Amino acid sequence: MAAQPPPLPLTSDSDFYLPADAFFSTASKEALTYDDVSLATNYSDILPKQSRLEMALSPSLTLQLPIISADMDTVTEADMAIAMALNGGLGLIHYNMSEKMQIKQVARVKNHVHGLIQDPITVRPDQAIGDVLTLIEDKDFNFRTFPVVNEQGVLVGLLSGRVVKPRYANHSVISAMSPRSEVFTIRESDIAGDPVKAADHFFSAHMGIHKLLVVDDQDRLRGLFTLSDIERITEEASSHTRPARDSVFRLLCGAAISPPRNASGELDRERILGHVSQLIEEGLDVVAVSTAHGHSLGVGETVKLLRSQFPELTIIAGNVTSGEGVEFLAKAGANAIKVGQGPGSICTTRIVAGVGIPQLTALYVASKAAIKHGVAILADGGINKSGDMVKALTLADAVICGGLLAGCKEAPGKIIEINGKLFKEYRGMGSLEAMKAGSAARYGHEKKDSNRKIAAEGVEALKEVSGSIDQTLGQMAGGIQSGMGYLGAKDLKELKQKARYIRVSAAGQREAAPHDVIEIKTSKDKD
Ligand code: XMP
């Protein structure tokens, strides 16, 4: 028998650094997560700041930054959603609150800083200032100036924030407002084309005026410009941070729901449709059907129901970690699918239930089905640095973060001081306390169950206070762009195409972080 020739030595990069299909098929017997791999660099003619971070969550909805804040009760309420959208991302308002409160939270985001506020909140001349104060408190408005209209919607005056005070509570709006003759207005027909430019001209020509009302031919109120909104928008146009806005310049907002059941244990269709309709009336852009096990009957039925009633609505659903799960939710009508079971920093699902897949392998498997079915996938959980985001985005379309954002000032909850250090509470939605507050359905339990012994799948924890969302997302966006510069990727599509992976040993992981030095300033201390 002829002797076999010796195997050729491995000589080129491609023998070591493999694109996704080749890499994950060789690693198929083992599940990997972010720290298990590193990305190889490529020739690049891209400077980090030239790389583009837009991603399409659905055919009708684009984010400017592929980062979403988690629908958790210690992460996303209105303040967080506003900050996320102002930075180009998206906040998903959690559902551990009454439906009425969630609608109110969405309204707050959608009413925040518009170019033209198309549906300004108005008051009637015969109301008392006290009624207006109650309205502000009930709806949690952070503005106090209101156009005054009669029953036909005709403008009759402007109520200035200067008189909306408890000491004037008994006065009527009509006695306190500036009359119509003193209110600055512009005709709807005069702003067609470029409304922001028209408003900008007006404010430059009228020193000290901060509000401009838009009226139609019959003097009915059609909108409102504020100077601060216009200034912010003109500044945005020249800055790198582009907010995520809808077609009428309002910030994008998402909200999560779980599939509620009625007394006989069936999906409560009426309740779901009623609630989501109200959210949409307030301007909701994205609904997330959020559960721990998305490849399940209830989630599939809920997504189908929403898709049949709201054909244009962007729907996120999850969570799954398999291609079959992605296919199931895509066929039900979801646009974007959350991938992640147990990677979260507060999750104990893998310990408690013994299920879940390390995140990078889960993303690879899910991405194959996502490409086939034309849906986006969202890497949900386990991300605690921008390098993880770069790795996630080689397979996923955006990332969802909880712990990374929970210490920011925009996250709900009070700051706690322990031994001179400042913390905020961060808890899993599957922790006992969160389930008692409402999230039990997410983990397949009923709310009343949470009073007896059920297995929690999350912990209650603390996060060190970490500044603002602007600072945190600035660092994250910079890190993602840096990774794209190394890979020579001008946009997120190219990042996927150009990624090449290699396994990292335990020593390699140690080498990746600062070592053999005494750190005197961490990257966190920079600002
Ligand atoms: P990070 O790592 O960003 O993870 O803090 C946030 C994600 O974790 C998921 N989540 C949970 N998973 N038990 C779990 O197993 C829980 O109690 C829990 N709460 C949240 C969720 O997907 C979130 O976006």
Coordinates of C-alpha atoms and ligand atoms in Angstrom, one line a residue:
M1 CA 0.0 0.0 0.0
A2 CA 1.3 3.4 -1.0
A3 CA 2.3 5.7 1.9
Q4 CA -0.1 8.6 2.6
P5 CA 1.4 12.1 1.9
P6 CA 1.9 14.1 5.1
P7 CA -1.0 16.6 5.7
L8 CA -0.2 20.0 4.3
P9 CA 0.7 22.6 7.0
L10 CA -2.0 25.2 7.7
T11 CA -0.7 28.3 6.0
S12 CA -3.3 30.9 5.5
D13 CA -5.6 33.1 7.7
S14 CA -8.6 31.1 6.5
D15 CA -7.2 27.9 8.0
F16 CA -7.6 29.6 11.5
Y17 CA -10.2 32.4 11.3
L18 CA -13.5 31.0 10.0
P19 CA -16.7 32.7 8.8
A20 CA -19.9 31.9 10.8
D21 CA -21.0 28.8 8.9
A22 CA -17.6 27.1 8.9
F23 CA -16.9 28.1 12.5
F24 CA -20.1 27.1 14.1
S25 CA -20.4 23.8 12.2
T26 CA -16.9 22.8 13.5
A27 CA -18.0 23.9 17.0
S28 CA -21.4 22.2 16.8
K29 CA -20.8 19.8 19.6
E30 CA -20.3 22.6 22.1
A31 CA -22.3 25.7 22.9
L32 CA -20.4 29.0 23.0
T33 CA -21.0 32.4 24.3
Y34 CA -19.4 35.8 23.8
D35 CA -16.2 35.3 25.8
D36 CA -15.5 32.0 24.1
V37 CA -14.6 33.7 20.8
S38 CA -12.8 36.6 19.4
L39 CA -13.2 38.2 16.0
A40 CA -10.3 38.4 13.5
T41 CA -9.5 41.8 12.0
N42 CA -9.7 42.4 8.2
Y43 CA -8.2 44.9 5.9
S44 CA -10.1 48.1 6.4
D45 CA -10.7 51.4 4.6
I46 CA -13.4 52.4 7.1
L47 CA -12.8 54.7 10.0
P48 CA -14.9 53.8 13.0
K49 CA -16.8 57.1 12.9
Q50 CA -17.8 56.4 9.3
S51 CA -19.5 53.2 10.1
R52 CA -23.3 53.2 10.1
L53 CA -25.4 51.7 12.8
E54 CA -29.0 51.8 11.4
M55 CA -31.0 48.6 11.6
A56 CA -34.5 47.7 10.3
L57 CA -36.7 46.2 13.0
S58 CA -39.5 45.7 10.4
P59 CA -40.1 47.0 6.9
S60 CA -41.6 50.1 8.4
L61 CA -39.4 50.8 11.4
T62 CA -35.7 51.7 11.5
L63 CA -33.6 52.3 14.6
Q64 CA -30.5 54.5 14.3
L65 CA -28.7 52.5 17.0
P66 CA -29.1 48.7 17.4
I67 CA -29.6 48.8 21.1
I68 CA -33.0 48.2 22.9
S69 CA -33.6 48.5 26.6
A70 CA -35.2 45.4 28.2
D71 CA -38.9 45.3 29.2
M72 CA -38.0 44.9 32.9
D73 CA -39.5 46.8 35.8
T74 CA -36.1 48.0 37.0
V75 CA -35.0 49.1 33.5
T76 CA -37.6 50.6 31.2
E77 CA -40.3 53.1 31.9
A78 CA -40.9 56.4 30.1
D79 CA -37.7 58.2 31.1
M80 CA -35.6 55.3 29.9
A81 CA -37.6 54.9 26.7
I82 CA -37.2 58.7 25.9
A83 CA -33.5 58.5 26.5
M84 CA -33.1 55.4 24.4
A85 CA -35.0 56.9 21.5
L86 CA -33.2 60.2 21.7
N87 CA -30.0 58.2 21.3
G88 CA -31.4 56.3 18.3
G89 CA -32.4 53.1 20.1
L90 CA -35.6 51.9 21.5
G91 CA -37.1 51.3 25.0
L92 CA -39.7 48.6 25.6
I93 CA -41.9 49.7 28.5
H94 CA -42.4 46.8 30.9
Y95 CA -45.8 45.3 31.9
N96 CA -45.4 45.0 35.6
M97 CA -47.9 47.9 36.0
S98 CA -51.6 48.4 35.3
E99 CA -52.6 48.6 31.7
K100 CA -53.8 52.2 32.3
M101 CA -50.3 53.1 33.7
Q102 CA -48.6 51.5 30.7
I103 CA -50.7 53.5 28.3
K104 CA -49.8 56.7 30.3
Q105 CA -46.1 55.8 30.0
V106 CA -46.3 55.3 26.3
A107 CA -48.2 58.6 26.0
R108 CA -45.4 60.4 27.9
V109 CA -42.8 59.1 25.4
K110 CA -44.8 59.9 22.3
N111 CA -45.5 63.4 23.6
H112 CA -41.9 64.1 24.3
V113 CA -40.2 66.8 22.2
H114 CA -41.7 66.7 18.8
G115 CA -41.1 68.9 15.8
L116 CA -44.7 69.6 15.3
I117 CA -46.9 68.2 18.0
Q118 CA -49.8 67.2 15.9
D119 CA -52.3 66.4 18.6
P120 CA -51.4 68.8 21.4
I121 CA -53.2 68.3 24.7
T122 CA -55.8 71.1 25.1
V123 CA -58.0 72.5 27.8
R124 CA -61.5 74.1 27.7
P125 CA -62.2 77.7 28.6
D126 CA -64.8 76.7 31.2
Q127 CA -62.4 74.4 33.2
A128 CA -60.8 75.5 36.4
I129 CA -57.0 75.8 36.8
G130 CA -57.5 73.1 39.5
D131 CA -58.8 70.7 36.8
V132 CA -55.7 71.4 34.7
L133 CA -53.4 70.6 37.6
T134 CA -55.3 67.3 38.1
L135 CA -54.8 66.5 34.4
I136 CA -51.1 67.2 34.7
E137 CA -50.8 64.9 37.7
D138 CA -52.9 62.1 36.3
K139 CA -51.1 62.0 33.0
D140 CA -47.7 62.8 34.5
F141 CA -47.2 65.6 31.9
N142 CA -43.9 67.4 32.2
F143 CA -45.3 70.6 30.5
R144 CA -47.8 73.2 31.8
T145 CA -48.8 75.4 28.9
F146 CA -51.9 74.4 27.0
P147 CA -53.8 75.7 24.0
V148 CA -57.4 76.5 24.9
V149 CA -60.1 75.4 22.4
N150 CA -63.9 75.3 22.4
E151 CA -66.1 72.3 21.7
Q152 CA -65.6 72.6 17.9
G153 CA -61.8 72.6 18.4
V154 CA -61.5 76.3 17.5
L155 CA -58.6 78.1 19.2
V156 CA -59.8 80.6 21.8
G157 CA -56.6 81.3 23.8
L158 CA -53.4 80.0 25.3
L159 CA -53.0 79.0 29.0
S160 CA -49.5 79.9 30.1
G161 CA -47.6 77.6 32.5
R162 CA -47.0 80.7 34.7
V163 CA -50.6 80.6 35.9
V164 CA -51.0 76.9 36.2
K165 CA -50.3 76.9 40.0
P166 CA -52.2 75.6 43.0
R167 CA -52.7 79.2 44.3
Y168 CA -54.9 79.9 41.2
A169 CA -56.8 76.6 41.4
N170 CA -60.2 78.2 41.7
H171 CA -59.8 80.6 38.7
S172 CA -61.3 79.6 35.4
V173 CA -59.1 79.0 32.4
I174 CA -60.9 81.7 30.4
S175 CA -60.0 84.3 33.0
A176 CA -56.3 83.2 33.2
M177 CA -55.5 82.6 29.5
S178 CA -54.0 84.9 26.9
P179 CA -56.9 85.6 24.5
R180 CA -56.9 84.5 20.9
S181 CA -55.9 87.9 19.6
E182 CA -52.6 87.7 21.5
V183 CA -51.7 84.1 20.5
F184 CA -49.1 83.6 17.8
T185 CA -50.3 81.2 15.1
I186 CA -49.4 80.0 11.6
R187 CA -51.6 78.6 8.9
E188 CA -51.4 74.9 8.3
S189 CA -51.0 75.7 4.5
D190 CA -48.0 77.9 5.3
I191 CA -45.9 75.0 6.9
A192 CA -46.4 72.4 4.2
G193 CA -43.1 71.2 2.8
D194 CA -40.7 71.8 5.6
P195 CA -42.5 72.5 8.9
V196 CA -39.4 72.6 11.0
K197 CA -37.8 75.3 8.7
A198 CA -41.0 77.3 8.8
A199 CA -41.1 77.2 12.6
D200 CA -37.4 77.9 12.8
H201 CA -37.9 81.1 10.8
F202 CA -40.8 82.2 12.9
F203 CA -38.9 81.8 16.2
S204 CA -35.9 83.7 14.8
A205 CA -38.2 86.6 13.8
H206 CA -40.2 86.6 17.1
M207 CA -37.7 87.1 20.0
G208 CA -38.8 85.6 23.3
I209 CA -41.8 83.7 21.9
H210 CA -41.6 79.9 22.7
K211 CA -44.9 78.5 21.4
L212 CA -46.3 78.7 17.9
L213 CA -49.8 77.3 17.3
V214 CA -50.9 75.8 13.9
V215 CA -54.5 76.5 12.8
D216 CA -56.6 75.6 9.7
D217 CA -58.7 77.9 7.6
Q218 CA -61.5 77.8 10.2
D219 CA -59.1 78.6 13.0
R220 CA -59.2 75.1 14.4
L221 CA -56.1 74.0 16.2
R222 CA -54.0 71.6 14.1
G223 CA -50.7 71.5 16.0
L224 CA -48.1 73.2 18.2
F225 CA -44.4 74.0 17.8
T226 CA -42.2 74.8 20.7
L227 CA -38.9 76.6 20.5
S228 CA -37.0 74.0 22.5
D229 CA -38.2 71.2 20.2
I230 CA -37.2 73.1 17.1
E231 CA -33.8 74.0 18.6
R232 CA -33.2 70.3 19.5
I233 CA -34.1 69.1 16.1
T234 CA -31.9 71.6 14.3
E235 CA -29.0 70.6 16.6
E236 CA -29.7 66.9 15.9
A237 CA -29.5 67.5 12.2
S238 CA -25.8 68.5 12.6
S239 CA -24.8 66.0 15.3
H240 CA -23.9 62.3 15.0
T241 CA -26.6 61.2 17.4
R242 CA -29.8 60.7 15.5
P243 CA -32.9 60.0 17.5
A244 CA -35.2 57.2 16.5
R245 CA -38.4 59.0 15.4
D246 CA -41.6 58.1 13.7
S247 CA -42.9 59.7 10.4
V248 CA -44.2 62.7 12.3
F249 CA -41.0 63.3 14.3
R250 CA -42.2 61.7 17.6
L251 CA -39.8 59.5 19.4
L252 CA -40.2 55.7 18.9
C253 CA -41.6 53.7 21.7
G254 CA -42.2 50.1 22.4
A255 CA -44.2 48.3 25.1
A256 CA -44.3 44.7 26.2
I257 CA -47.3 42.5 26.9
S258 CA -47.6 38.9 28.1
P259 CA -50.4 36.7 26.9
P260 CA -53.1 37.2 29.5
R261 CA -55.6 34.4 30.2
N262 CA -59.2 34.6 31.3
A263 CA -60.9 32.8 34.2
S264 CA -61.3 29.6 32.1
G265 CA -57.6 29.6 31.3
E266 CA -58.0 30.6 27.6
L267 CA -56.2 33.4 26.0
D268 CA -58.0 36.7 26.8
R269 CA -58.3 37.9 23.2
E270 CA -60.6 40.8 24.1
R271 CA -58.2 42.1 26.7
I272 CA -55.2 41.9 24.5
L273 CA -56.8 43.6 21.6
G274 CA -58.4 46.3 23.8
H275 CA -55.1 47.1 25.5
V276 CA -53.0 47.1 22.3
S277 CA -55.5 49.3 20.5
Q278 CA -55.2 51.9 23.2
L279 CA -51.4 51.7 23.1
I280 CA -51.6 52.2 19.3
E281 CA -53.9 55.2 19.8
E282 CA -51.2 56.8 21.9
G283 CA -48.8 56.2 19.1
L284 CA -47.1 53.0 20.1
D285 CA -44.6 51.8 17.4
V286 CA -43.7 48.3 18.6
V287 CA -45.4 45.7 20.7
A288 CA -43.3 43.0 22.3
V289 CA -44.9 39.7 23.3
S290 CA -42.4 38.9 26.0
T291 CA -42.2 35.6 27.7
A292 CA -39.5 33.2 28.8
H293 CA -40.7 30.5 26.4
G294 CA -41.8 32.0 23.1
H295 CA -42.0 28.7 21.2
S296 CA -45.3 28.0 22.9
L297 CA -49.0 27.9 22.1
G298 CA -50.0 31.1 24.0
V299 CA -47.3 33.3 22.4
G300 CA -48.0 31.9 18.9
E301 CA -51.7 32.6 19.3
T302 CA -51.1 36.1 20.7
V303 CA -48.8 37.0 17.8
K304 CA -51.3 35.7 15.2
L305 CA -54.1 37.6 16.8
L306 CA -52.1 40.9 16.8
R307 CA -51.0 40.4 13.3
S308 CA -54.5 39.7 12.0
Q309 CA -55.9 42.8 13.7
F310 CA -52.9 45.2 13.2
P311 CA -51.3 44.3 9.9
E312 CA -48.9 47.2 10.0
L313 CA -47.8 47.0 13.6
T314 CA -44.1 46.0 14.3
I315 CA -44.2 42.9 16.5
I316 CA -41.4 41.5 18.6
A317 CA -41.8 38.1 20.2
G318 CA -39.8 35.7 22.2
N319 CA -37.8 34.3 23.8
V320 CA -36.4 31.4 21.8
T321 CA -33.1 29.7 21.2
S322 CA -33.9 27.4 18.3
G323 CA -34.4 27.7 14.6
E324 CA -37.8 26.1 15.0
G325 CA -38.7 28.7 17.6
V326 CA -37.8 31.5 15.1
E327 CA -39.7 29.8 12.3
F328 CA -42.8 29.4 14.6
L329 CA -42.9 33.0 15.6
A330 CA -42.0 34.3 12.1
K331 CA -44.9 32.3 10.6
A332 CA -47.2 33.6 13.3
G333 CA -46.4 37.1 12.1
A334 CA -43.6 38.5 14.3
N335 CA -41.1 40.9 12.6
A336 CA -38.3 40.5 15.2
I337 CA -37.6 37.7 17.5
K338 CA -35.8 37.8 20.9
V339 CA -33.1 35.2 21.3
G340 CA -31.9 34.3 24.7
Q341 CA -32.9 31.8 27.4
G342 CA -30.9 32.1 30.6
P343 CA -28.0 34.4 29.6
G344 CA -29.2 37.4 31.5
S345 CA -27.1 38.8 34.4
I346 CA -30.0 38.2 36.8
C347 CA -31.3 34.9 35.2
T348 CA -31.3 31.6 36.9
T349 CA -33.3 29.7 34.3
R350 CA -30.4 27.4 33.4
I351 CA -29.8 26.6 37.0
V352 CA -33.5 26.2 38.0
A353 CA -34.8 24.5 34.8
G354 CA -31.7 23.1 33.3
V355 CA -32.5 24.7 29.9
G356 CA -31.1 27.4 27.7
I357 CA -28.3 27.7 25.2
P358 CA -25.1 29.9 25.6
Q359 CA -25.8 33.0 23.6
L360 CA -23.5 32.9 20.6
T361 CA -24.5 29.4 19.5
A362 CA -28.2 30.3 20.1
L363 CA -27.8 33.4 17.9
Y364 CA -26.1 31.4 15.1
V365 CA -28.8 28.7 15.1
A366 CA -31.6 31.4 15.2
S367 CA -29.9 33.5 12.5
K368 CA -30.1 30.7 10.0
A369 CA -33.9 30.5 10.4
A370 CA -34.2 34.3 10.6
I371 CA -32.5 34.7 7.2
K372 CA -34.8 32.1 5.7
H373 CA -38.0 33.7 7.0
G374 CA -37.0 37.4 6.5
V375 CA -37.2 38.4 10.2
A376 CA -34.8 40.2 12.5
I377 CA -33.3 38.6 15.6
L378 CA -32.5 40.4 18.8
A379 CA -29.7 39.2 21.1
D380 CA -31.3 39.4 24.5
G381 CA -29.3 39.1 27.7
G382 CA -25.7 38.5 28.8
I383 CA -24.3 41.6 27.2
N384 CA -22.1 43.6 29.5
K385 CA -19.6 45.3 27.3
S386 CA -19.4 46.8 23.8
G387 CA -17.2 43.9 22.6
D388 CA -20.1 41.5 23.4
M389 CA -22.3 43.8 21.3
V390 CA -20.0 43.6 18.3
K391 CA -19.9 39.8 18.5
A392 CA -23.7 39.6 18.9
L393 CA -24.2 41.9 15.9
T394 CA -22.2 39.6 13.7
L395 CA -25.2 37.3 13.9
A396 CA -28.1 39.4 15.3
D397 CA -29.7 42.6 14.1
A398 CA -29.8 44.4 17.5
V399 CA -29.1 43.7 21.1
I400 CA -31.4 44.0 24.2
C401 CA -29.8 45.1 27.4
G402 CA -31.0 45.0 31.0
G403 CA -28.1 45.1 33.5
L404 CA -25.9 47.3 31.4
L405 CA -28.6 50.1 31.7
A406 CA -30.1 49.4 35.1
G407 CA -27.6 51.6 36.9
C408 CA -28.3 54.6 34.8
K409 CA -30.2 57.6 36.2
E410 CA -33.0 57.1 33.7
A411 CA -33.8 53.5 35.0
P412 CA -36.8 53.4 37.4
G413 CA -36.1 53.1 41.1
K414 CA -34.4 55.0 43.9
I415 CA -30.7 55.3 44.5
I416 CA -29.5 53.3 47.5
E417 CA -26.3 54.2 49.4
I418 CA -24.3 51.3 50.9
N419 CA -20.9 52.1 52.5
G420 CA -20.6 55.3 50.6
K421 CA -21.3 53.6 47.2
L422 CA -24.5 54.3 45.2
F423 CA -26.6 51.5 43.8
K424 CA -29.9 50.9 42.1
E425 CA -32.1 47.8 42.4
Y426 CA -32.0 45.4 39.4
R427 CA -34.1 42.3 39.5
G428 CA -35.1 39.5 37.2
M429 CA -38.7 39.5 35.9
G430 CA -38.7 35.9 37.1
S431 CA -37.7 36.8 40.6
L432 CA -40.3 36.2 43.2
E433 CA -40.9 39.9 43.9
A434 CA -41.2 40.8 40.2
M435 CA -43.6 37.9 39.7
K436 CA -45.7 39.1 42.6
A437 CA -45.8 42.5 40.9
G438 CA -47.3 41.0 37.8
S439 CA -44.7 39.2 35.6
A440 CA -45.7 35.6 36.6
A441 CA -47.4 35.0 33.3
R442 CA -44.0 35.5 31.5
Y443 CA -42.8 32.4 33.3
G444 CA -45.9 30.3 32.7
H445 CA -47.4 30.9 36.2
E446 CA -50.5 32.7 37.3
K447 CA -50.1 35.8 39.4
K448 CA -51.9 34.2 42.3
D449 CA -49.4 31.3 42.2
S450 CA -46.6 33.6 43.2
N451 CA -47.8 33.7 46.8
R452 CA -47.2 30.0 47.1
K453 CA -43.9 28.2 46.5
I454 CA -43.0 28.4 42.9
A455 CA -39.5 28.3 41.4
A456 CA -38.1 31.7 40.8
E457 CA -36.0 32.0 37.6
G458 CA -34.3 35.2 38.5
V459 CA -32.6 37.0 41.4
E460 CA -33.0 40.4 43.0
A461 CA -29.7 42.4 42.8
L462 CA -28.1 45.8 42.8
K463 CA -26.2 47.6 40.1
E464 CA -23.7 50.4 40.8
V465 CA -25.1 53.7 39.7
S466 CA -23.5 54.4 36.3
G467 CA -24.3 58.0 35.0
S468 CA -26.6 58.7 32.2
I469 CA -27.9 56.8 29.2
D470 CA -26.2 59.3 26.9
Q471 CA -22.8 58.5 28.4
T472 CA -23.4 54.7 28.5
L473 CA -24.8 54.5 24.9
G474 CA -22.1 56.9 23.7
Q475 CA -19.5 54.4 25.0
M476 CA -21.4 51.4 23.5
A477 CA -21.9 53.0 20.1
G478 CA -18.2 54.0 20.0
G479 CA -17.2 50.4 20.9
I480 CA -19.4 48.9 18.1
Q481 CA -18.0 51.4 15.6
S482 CA -14.5 50.5 16.7
G483 CA -15.2 46.8 16.1
M484 CA -16.7 47.7 12.7
G485 CA -13.5 49.7 11.8
Y486 CA -11.3 46.7 12.7
L487 CA -13.5 44.4 10.5
G488 CA -13.7 46.9 7.7
A489 CA -17.5 47.0 7.9
K490 CA -19.2 50.2 6.7
D491 CA -22.6 49.0 8.1
L492 CA -24.2 46.2 10.1
K493 CA -24.8 44.1 7.1
E494 CA -21.1 44.1 6.2
L495 CA -20.3 43.3 9.8
K496 CA -22.2 40.1 9.4
Q497 CA -20.6 39.3 6.1
K498 CA -17.0 40.1 7.2
A499 CA -17.0 38.4 10.6
R500 CA -14.4 35.6 11.2
Y501 CA -14.3 33.8 14.5
I502 CA -11.8 31.9 16.5
R503 CA -12.1 30.1 19.9
V504 CA -10.3 31.6 22.8
S505 CA -8.6 29.6 25.5
A506 CA -8.9 30.4 29.2
A507 CA -5.5 32.1 29.1
G508 CA -6.6 34.0 26.0
Q509 CA -9.7 35.3 27.9
R510 CA -7.4 36.5 30.8
E511 CA -5.1 38.1 28.2
A512 CA -8.2 40.0 26.8
A513 CA -8.8 42.0 30.0
P514 CA -6.3 44.3 31.7
H515 CA -3.8 42.1 33.5
D516 CA -0.5 42.3 35.4
V517 CA -1.1 46.0 36.2
I518 CA -2.7 47.8 39.1
E519 CA -5.6 49.8 37.6
I520 CA -5.8 53.3 38.9
K521 CA -8.5 54.5 36.5
T522 CA -11.1 52.2 34.9
S523 CA -12.9 53.0 31.7
K524 CA -16.0 53.6 33.9
D525 CA -14.3 56.4 35.8
K526 CA -13.5 58.4 32.6
D527 CA -16.3 60.9 32.8
Ligands
XMP1 P1 -29.0 41.3 31.0 O1 -27.9 40.3 31.0 O2 -28.9 42.4 30.0 O3 -30.3 40.4 30.7 O4 -29.2 41.8 32.4 C1 -31.6 41.0 30.5 C2 -32.5 40.0 29.9 O5 -32.7 38.9 30.9 C3 -34.0 38.3 30.7 N1 -34.6 38.2 32.0 C4 -34.7 37.1 32.7 N2 -34.2 35.8 32.4 N3 -35.0 35.1 34.6 C5 -34.4 34.8 33.4 O6 -34.0 33.7 33.2 C6 -35.4 36.4 34.9 O7 -35.9 36.6 36.0 C7 -35.2 37.4 33.9 N4 -35.6 38.7 33.9 C8 -35.2 39.1 32.7 C9 -34.7 39.2 29.7 O8 -34.7 38.5 28.5 C10 -33.9 40.4 29.7 O9 -34.1 41.2 28.5

